[in-house]
Coordinates of C-alpha atoms in Angstrom, one line a residue:
M1 CA -64.1 -84.0 22.5
M2 CA -63.9 -83.6 18.8
F3 CA -62.5 -80.0 19.4
S4 CA -59.6 -81.0 21.4
K5 CA -58.9 -84.0 18.8
V6 CA -58.6 -81.9 16.0
L7 CA -56.1 -79.6 17.9
A8 CA -54.3 -82.5 18.9
S9 CA -53.6 -83.9 15.6
R10 CA -52.7 -80.6 14.0
P11 CA -48.9 -80.3 13.3
A12 CA -46.5 -78.1 15.8
V13 CA -45.7 -74.7 14.2
R14 CA -42.4 -73.3 15.4
S15 CA -41.4 -69.2 14.5
T16 CA -38.1 -67.6 15.0
V17 CA -37.3 -64.0 15.0
R18 CA -33.9 -62.7 14.3
I19 CA -32.6 -59.2 15.4
S20 CA -29.8 -58.3 14.1
A21 CA -27.9 -55.0 15.5
T22 CA -25.4 -52.7 13.8
P23 CA -22.1 -50.9 15.9
I24 CA -23.9 -47.7 15.8
A25 CA -27.4 -49.3 17.5
T26 CA -25.2 -51.2 19.9
A27 CA -22.9 -47.6 21.0
V28 CA -26.2 -45.7 21.4
A29 CA -28.0 -48.7 23.7
M30 CA -25.1 -49.2 26.2
A31 CA -24.8 -44.6 26.2
L32 CA -28.6 -45.3 27.5
L33 CA -27.8 -47.7 29.7
S34 CA -24.8 -45.8 31.4
M35 CA -27.0 -42.8 31.5
G36 CA -29.7 -44.5 33.3
A37 CA -27.2 -45.9 35.8
Q38 CA -25.8 -42.5 36.5
A39 CA -29.3 -41.2 36.9
Q40 CA -29.9 -43.7 39.7
A41 CA -26.5 -43.2 41.6
T42 CA -26.9 -39.7 41.4
T43 CA -30.7 -39.8 42.9
G44 CA -29.8 -42.6 45.6
A45 CA -26.4 -40.6 46.8
P46 CA -27.4 -37.8 49.0
A47 CA -25.7 -34.0 48.1
A48 CA -22.3 -33.0 49.6
A49 CA -22.9 -30.9 52.2
G50 CA -21.7 -27.0 51.6
S51 CA -20.9 -27.5 48.1
Q52 CA -20.7 -24.3 46.1
P53 CA -21.5 -23.5 42.5
T54 CA -18.5 -23.2 39.7
T55 CA -17.8 -19.8 39.3
V56 CA -16.8 -18.3 35.7
V57 CA -14.5 -15.2 35.3
V58 CA -14.6 -13.6 32.0
T59 CA -11.5 -11.6 31.6
G60 CA -9.6 -9.7 28.7
Y61 CA -10.8 -8.3 25.6
R62 CA -14.6 -10.1 25.6
Y63 CA -14.7 -8.4 29.7
A64 CA -13.5 -5.0 28.5
I65 CA -16.5 -4.7 25.8
E66 CA -18.8 -6.2 28.6
K67 CA -17.8 -3.5 30.9
S68 CA -18.0 -0.5 28.6
L69 CA -21.5 -1.7 27.9
D70 CA -22.5 -2.3 31.3
Q71 CA -21.6 1.5 32.0
K72 CA -23.1 2.4 29.0
R73 CA -26.6 0.8 29.9
D74 CA -26.6 2.2 33.5
A75 CA -25.6 5.6 32.3
N76 CA -28.5 8.7 32.5
S77 CA -27.3 10.1 29.4
I78 CA -25.7 9.4 26.2
V79 CA -22.2 8.3 27.0
E80 CA -19.4 6.3 25.1
V81 CA -16.9 4.2 27.1
V82 CA -13.5 2.8 25.8
T83 CA -12.3 0.1 28.5
A84 CA -8.7 -1.1 28.9
E85 CA -8.6 -4.8 28.3
D86 CA -6.5 -5.3 31.0
V87 CA -3.7 -3.3 33.0
G88 CA -1.6 -1.1 30.3
K89 CA -3.6 -2.8 27.5
F90 CA -5.5 0.2 26.1
P91 CA -7.0 -0.2 22.5
D92 CA -4.4 2.1 20.8
K93 CA -1.2 4.0 22.0
N94 CA -2.8 7.3 21.6
V95 CA -5.9 8.4 23.8
A96 CA -7.3 10.4 21.1
D97 CA -7.1 7.4 18.6
A98 CA -9.0 5.2 20.8
R99 CA -11.9 7.6 20.9
Q100 CA -12.0 7.7 17.3
R101 CA -13.5 4.2 17.9
V102 CA -16.9 5.7 18.9
P103 CA -19.6 7.5 16.6
G104 CA -19.6 11.2 16.4
V105 CA -15.9 12.1 17.0
V106 CA -13.5 13.4 15.2
V107 CA -9.8 13.3 15.6
T108 CA -7.3 15.8 14.2
R109 CA -3.6 14.4 13.9
S110 CA -0.2 15.8 14.1
G111 CA 2.6 13.6 13.2
G112 CA 0.8 10.7 12.8
E113 CA -0.7 10.6 16.1
G114 CA -4.5 11.9 17.2
K115 CA -4.1 15.5 19.1
N116 CA -7.4 17.0 19.6
V117 CA -10.9 15.5 20.0
S118 CA -14.1 17.2 18.3
V119 CA -17.4 16.2 19.0
R120 CA -20.7 16.3 17.0
G121 CA -18.8 18.3 14.2
L122 CA -17.9 21.1 16.9
S123 CA -14.7 22.8 17.4
S124 CA -12.1 20.9 19.5
E125 CA -12.0 24.0 21.6
L126 CA -15.7 23.2 22.8
S127 CA -14.7 20.1 24.1
L128 CA -13.9 19.8 27.7
T129 CA -11.5 16.9 29.1
Q130 CA -10.8 15.8 32.9
L131 CA -8.6 13.6 34.1
N132 CA -10.5 11.5 37.1
G133 CA -12.6 14.5 37.4
N134 CA -10.2 17.3 37.2
Y135 CA -9.9 19.6 34.6
I136 CA -6.5 19.8 33.1
P137 CA -5.4 22.7 31.0
T138 CA -2.1 22.2 28.2
A139 CA -0.3 24.5 25.9
E140 CA 0.7 23.9 22.2
S141 CA 4.1 23.7 21.1
N142 CA 4.5 27.7 20.5
G143 CA 3.6 28.3 24.2
D144 CA 0.1 29.5 23.6
P145 CA -2.3 28.3 26.1
T146 CA -5.4 26.6 24.7
R147 CA -8.8 25.1 25.7
S148 CA -8.5 22.1 23.7
F149 CA -6.6 19.3 25.3
N150 CA -3.3 17.8 23.6
Y151 CA -3.6 14.0 23.7
T152 CA -0.3 13.5 22.5
L153 CA 0.9 14.2 26.3
M154 CA -1.2 11.4 27.7
P155 CA 0.3 8.1 27.8
S156 CA -2.4 5.2 26.9
N157 CA -1.0 2.5 28.9
M158 CA -1.8 4.4 32.3
L159 CA -5.3 4.7 32.1
G160 CA -8.0 2.6 32.9
S161 CA -11.1 3.7 31.0
A162 CA -11.9 6.8 28.7
E163 CA -16.1 8.1 28.8
L164 CA -17.3 10.4 26.5
Y165 CA -20.3 12.3 27.4
K166 CA -22.3 13.7 24.7
T167 CA -25.2 15.2 26.9
P168 CA -24.8 17.2 30.0
E169 CA -25.8 16.1 33.5
A170 CA -25.8 18.0 36.8
R171 CA -23.0 16.2 38.2
L172 CA -20.6 17.1 35.4
D173 CA -18.5 20.4 35.4
E174 CA -20.1 22.7 32.9
G175 CA -17.6 23.8 29.8
G176 CA -18.4 20.7 27.5
I177 CA -20.5 22.3 24.7
G178 CA -19.7 19.3 22.3
G179 CA -18.9 17.0 24.8
T180 CA -16.9 16.2 28.2
V181 CA -14.3 13.4 28.0
I182 CA -13.5 11.9 31.6
L183 CA -10.1 9.9 31.5
R184 CA -9.9 7.7 34.5
T185 CA -6.5 6.0 35.8
R186 CA -6.1 2.9 37.6
R187 CA -6.5 2.8 41.6
P188 CA -4.4 0.7 43.9
L189 CA -7.7 -1.1 45.4
D190 CA -9.2 -1.7 42.6
V191 CA -6.6 -3.7 41.0
E192 CA -5.2 -7.3 42.6
S193 CA -2.4 -6.6 45.0
G194 CA 1.3 -7.0 43.8
S195 CA 0.1 -7.0 40.5
G196 CA 1.5 -4.8 37.6
F197 CA 3.4 -5.0 33.9
V198 CA 6.7 -3.8 32.7
N199 CA 6.4 -3.5 28.9
M200 CA 9.6 -2.6 26.4
E201 CA 8.9 -2.0 22.8
G202 CA 10.5 -0.7 19.8
T203 CA 9.1 1.3 16.7
W204 CA 10.4 1.0 13.4
A205 CA 9.2 3.6 10.7
D206 CA 10.0 3.1 7.0
T207 CA 9.9 7.0 6.3
T208 CA 12.6 7.6 9.1
K209 CA 14.6 4.4 8.9
K210 CA 14.7 4.4 12.6
T211 CA 13.7 2.3 15.3
D212 CA 12.3 4.3 18.4
P213 CA 12.1 2.7 22.0
Q214 CA 9.2 2.8 24.5
I215 CA 9.7 1.3 28.3
S216 CA 6.7 1.7 30.9
G217 CA 5.8 0.0 33.9
Q218 CA 3.3 0.2 36.4
Y219 CA 2.8 -1.7 40.4
A220 CA 0.0 -1.8 42.6
W221 CA 0.0 -2.7 46.1
H222 CA -2.5 -2.8 48.9
D223 CA -3.2 -4.3 52.5
K224 CA -5.1 -7.7 53.0
S225 CA -8.0 -5.7 54.5
N226 CA -8.5 -3.6 51.3
R227 CA -8.4 -0.4 52.7
F228 CA -5.1 1.1 52.0
G229 CA -3.2 1.0 48.5
V230 CA -0.3 2.3 46.7
L231 CA 0.3 2.5 43.0
V232 CA 3.1 3.9 40.9
G233 CA 3.8 4.0 37.5
F234 CA 6.0 5.6 34.8
T235 CA 6.4 5.7 30.7
Q236 CA 9.3 7.0 28.3
Q237 CA 8.9 7.0 24.4
K238 CA 10.8 8.5 21.8
R239 CA 9.5 8.7 18.3
T240 CA 11.0 10.0 15.2
V241 CA 8.4 11.5 12.4
R242 CA 9.1 12.1 9.0
T243 CA 6.1 13.7 7.4
M244 CA 6.0 15.1 3.5
S245 CA 3.5 17.4 2.3
A246 CA 2.7 19.8 -0.8
T247 CA 0.6 23.0 -0.3
T248 CA -0.4 26.0 -2.9
E249 CA -1.0 29.8 -1.9
N250 CA -3.0 32.6 -3.0
W251 CA -5.3 31.4 -6.1
Q252 CA -5.9 33.8 -8.8
W253 CA -7.9 34.1 -11.9
Y254 CA -6.1 34.4 -15.3
G255 CA -8.3 36.3 -18.3
D256 CA -7.8 38.6 -21.0
D257 CA -11.0 40.5 -20.2
Y258 CA -12.0 40.3 -16.4
D259 CA -15.5 41.9 -17.5
A260 CA -16.7 39.7 -20.3
H261 CA -15.0 36.7 -18.2
P262 CA -15.0 37.1 -14.8
A263 CA -13.8 34.2 -12.3
T264 CA -16.2 30.9 -12.7
D265 CA -16.4 28.0 -10.5
V266 CA -16.3 23.9 -12.0
N267 CA -19.8 24.4 -12.7
G268 CA -19.7 27.4 -14.8
K269 CA -21.2 29.7 -12.1
P270 CA -19.9 32.9 -10.6
S271 CA -17.2 32.1 -8.3
D272 CA -16.5 33.9 -4.9
L273 CA -12.9 34.1 -5.8
T274 CA -11.7 38.1 -5.8
S275 CA -8.0 37.5 -6.5
Y276 CA -7.3 38.2 -10.3
W277 CA -3.9 38.7 -11.6
W278 CA -3.2 41.9 -12.1
G279 CA -1.8 41.6 -15.8
E280 CA -5.5 40.9 -16.8
S281 CA -4.1 38.3 -19.6
G282 CA -3.3 34.6 -20.3
F283 CA 0.1 33.2 -21.3
H284 CA 1.9 30.7 -24.0
D285 CA 3.5 27.6 -23.6
Q286 CA 6.7 27.2 -25.8
N287 CA 4.8 25.3 -28.3
G288 CA 2.8 28.1 -29.1
K289 CA -0.5 27.3 -27.1
Y290 CA -2.6 30.0 -25.4
Y291 CA -4.2 29.7 -22.1
T292 CA -6.8 31.7 -20.8
N293 CA -10.0 31.8 -18.3
F294 CA -8.7 29.7 -15.6
M295 CA -7.6 30.0 -11.8
M296 CA -4.4 28.5 -10.1
P297 CA -2.2 29.3 -7.4
T298 CA 0.6 32.0 -7.3
S299 CA 3.1 29.3 -5.5
V300 CA 3.3 25.4 -4.9
N301 CA 5.3 24.5 -1.8
F302 CA 7.2 20.8 -1.2
N303 CA 7.4 20.6 2.6
V304 CA 9.3 17.6 4.6
R305 CA 9.0 18.1 8.0
E306 CA 11.3 15.8 10.3
E307 CA 10.1 15.8 14.2
E308 CA 11.7 14.0 17.0
R309 CA 9.3 13.6 20.2
E310 CA 10.3 12.3 24.0
R311 CA 7.2 11.9 26.2
K312 CA 8.1 11.0 29.5
G313 CA 5.3 10.7 32.3
G314 CA 5.2 9.2 36.1
Q315 CA 2.0 8.6 38.6
V316 CA 1.8 8.1 42.0
T317 CA -1.5 7.3 43.5
L318 CA -2.6 6.6 47.2
Q319 CA -6.0 5.3 48.1
F320 CA -7.7 4.8 52.2
K321 CA -10.8 3.4 52.5
P322 CA -11.6 3.5 56.1
L323 CA -15.3 3.0 55.7
R324 CA -17.3 1.5 53.3
N325 CA -18.9 4.9 51.8
L326 CA -15.7 6.9 52.4
N327 CA -13.2 6.6 50.0
M328 CA -10.0 9.1 49.7
T329 CA -7.5 9.2 47.0
A330 CA -4.3 11.2 46.1
N331 CA -3.2 11.5 42.9
Y332 CA 0.1 12.8 41.3
F333 CA 0.8 12.7 38.0
R334 CA 3.5 14.5 35.8
F335 CA 3.6 14.3 31.9
D336 CA 6.0 16.1 29.6
L337 CA 6.5 16.3 25.4
K338 CA 9.8 17.6 24.1
Q339 CA 9.9 17.9 20.6
N340 CA 12.6 19.1 17.9
S341 CA 11.6 19.5 14.5
Q342 CA 13.2 20.7 11.1
T343 CA 11.4 21.9 8.1
N344 CA 12.6 21.7 4.3
T345 CA 10.8 23.6 1.8
L346 CA 10.9 23.7 -2.2
K347 CA 8.9 26.9 -3.0
V348 CA 7.9 27.3 -6.4
P349 CA 6.6 31.0 -6.8
E350 CA 4.2 31.7 -9.8
W351 CA 4.9 27.9 -10.7
N352 CA 8.0 29.5 -12.4
L353 CA 5.4 30.9 -15.5
A354 CA 6.6 33.1 -18.0
R355 CA 3.4 35.0 -18.1
Y356 CA 4.4 38.1 -20.0
N357 CA 7.6 39.9 -21.9
G358 CA 9.2 41.2 -18.6
D359 CA 8.5 37.8 -16.9
G360 CA 10.1 36.3 -19.7
N361 CA 7.1 35.0 -21.8
W362 CA 9.2 35.7 -25.0
P363 CA 9.3 32.5 -27.5
G364 CA 12.6 31.7 -26.5
G365 CA 11.9 31.8 -23.1
R366 CA 9.4 29.7 -22.1
L367 CA 10.0 26.6 -20.3
L368 CA 6.5 25.6 -20.0
V369 CA 5.5 22.4 -22.3
G370 CA 1.7 22.7 -21.1
L371 CA -0.7 23.0 -18.7
T372 CA -3.6 20.1 -17.1
F373 CA -6.5 21.1 -15.9
D374 CA -9.7 19.6 -14.1
P375 CA -12.5 18.4 -16.3
S376 CA -14.4 21.4 -16.1
G377 CA -11.2 23.3 -17.7
T378 CA -11.3 25.8 -15.1
I379 CA -8.7 24.6 -12.1
V380 CA -4.7 24.0 -13.5
T381 CA -3.8 20.6 -11.7
G382 CA -0.5 20.4 -13.0
A383 CA 2.4 21.9 -15.2
N384 CA 5.0 20.3 -17.4
Y385 CA 8.5 21.7 -18.1
S386 CA 11.4 20.8 -20.3
M387 CA 14.6 22.1 -22.4
H388 CA 14.0 20.7 -25.8
P389 CA 17.2 19.8 -27.5
G390 CA 19.1 22.3 -29.7
K391 CA 16.7 25.4 -28.8
A392 CA 18.2 28.7 -27.4
Y393 CA 16.7 29.8 -24.0
Y394 CA 17.2 33.3 -22.6
C395 CA 16.1 34.5 -19.6
S396 CA 16.5 38.6 -19.7
E397 CA 15.5 41.4 -22.0
A398 CA 19.0 41.7 -23.4
Q399 CA 19.3 38.3 -24.3
A400 CA 15.9 38.7 -26.2
A401 CA 16.4 41.9 -27.8
A402 CA 19.7 40.4 -29.2
N403 CA 17.6 37.8 -30.8
G404 CA 15.0 40.3 -32.2
Q405 CA 12.3 39.8 -29.6

């Protein structure tokens, strides 16, 4: 009784709790509530009958890389594969340039285009090239047959892939000591019916100041049962190439005494050079400086080559697949390359030097101002010529004798 009275006599205590909500907290709470409601609705609703999973088809550049990696992964040998991104979209305009993208391949060029392919440092003659598994011989511009394939003939927009086998297989034809390159074209049953492309381009070069056209196209069709198909393609390209180069001929050693000072290399060691100038002496420039014990070529050539190329190609492919394991294909290809070239050469024999009296090496007959050498001082890298104002120059023994020389 006393205890209840005490409790009753105590004053009532009221407590208030305040909760403040920020905008971010409110947004999070609403999102959680909506997710919970969605989960309950999904759990309660039965799954739609016959629903199919979503299929994602990857195309373009990523698809080409994945397909190349799959072929390389599934191969039983060391193989490199370059796959076209899409129909008519090979990585390069030239097949040899595309092959140079993989390791171990070196390309020789002609007029800026890849011409021959060498694998693992061996000659291009030791590499075998096939088109859809068939050997394709070619000839050089001079008509001589060669075992190496000329890749300037092959338009890349008609190819689907290019495979390089660095190691032999029993199913591959023999002959590819360095490697075997198999070029594969597209087939009508492998592409969508009614698909194709038409491509028109123009190429402008700052060396020729010309615009060269290029047109190509391809069309494929097959029946609904995917048993019979036809593919046709064509290409025509014109290109003007201008190449400038400088070359040298017949390096010789110049010295006063070949026994005491034989030919040496840049390290001062005996050289394998066996060509010595028959005069066995050095020579002066017009300032009186004497040069000896060095090597230089007997001729310097400056060349300008202009070349017009026209490449034409056609393709017809018929494919018939009556059974799952029976596939018959007939291919017709024709590729032509015509080229006309003209080379203009400026040839400077003996560097136009006066090396002895009969050659014009009189004090009044020298136009040479000086030679430049490499750091070792044994190889001539350049020559300077000039005519000094007020100085008399002569070019014959009669003129030299008339001037007392």
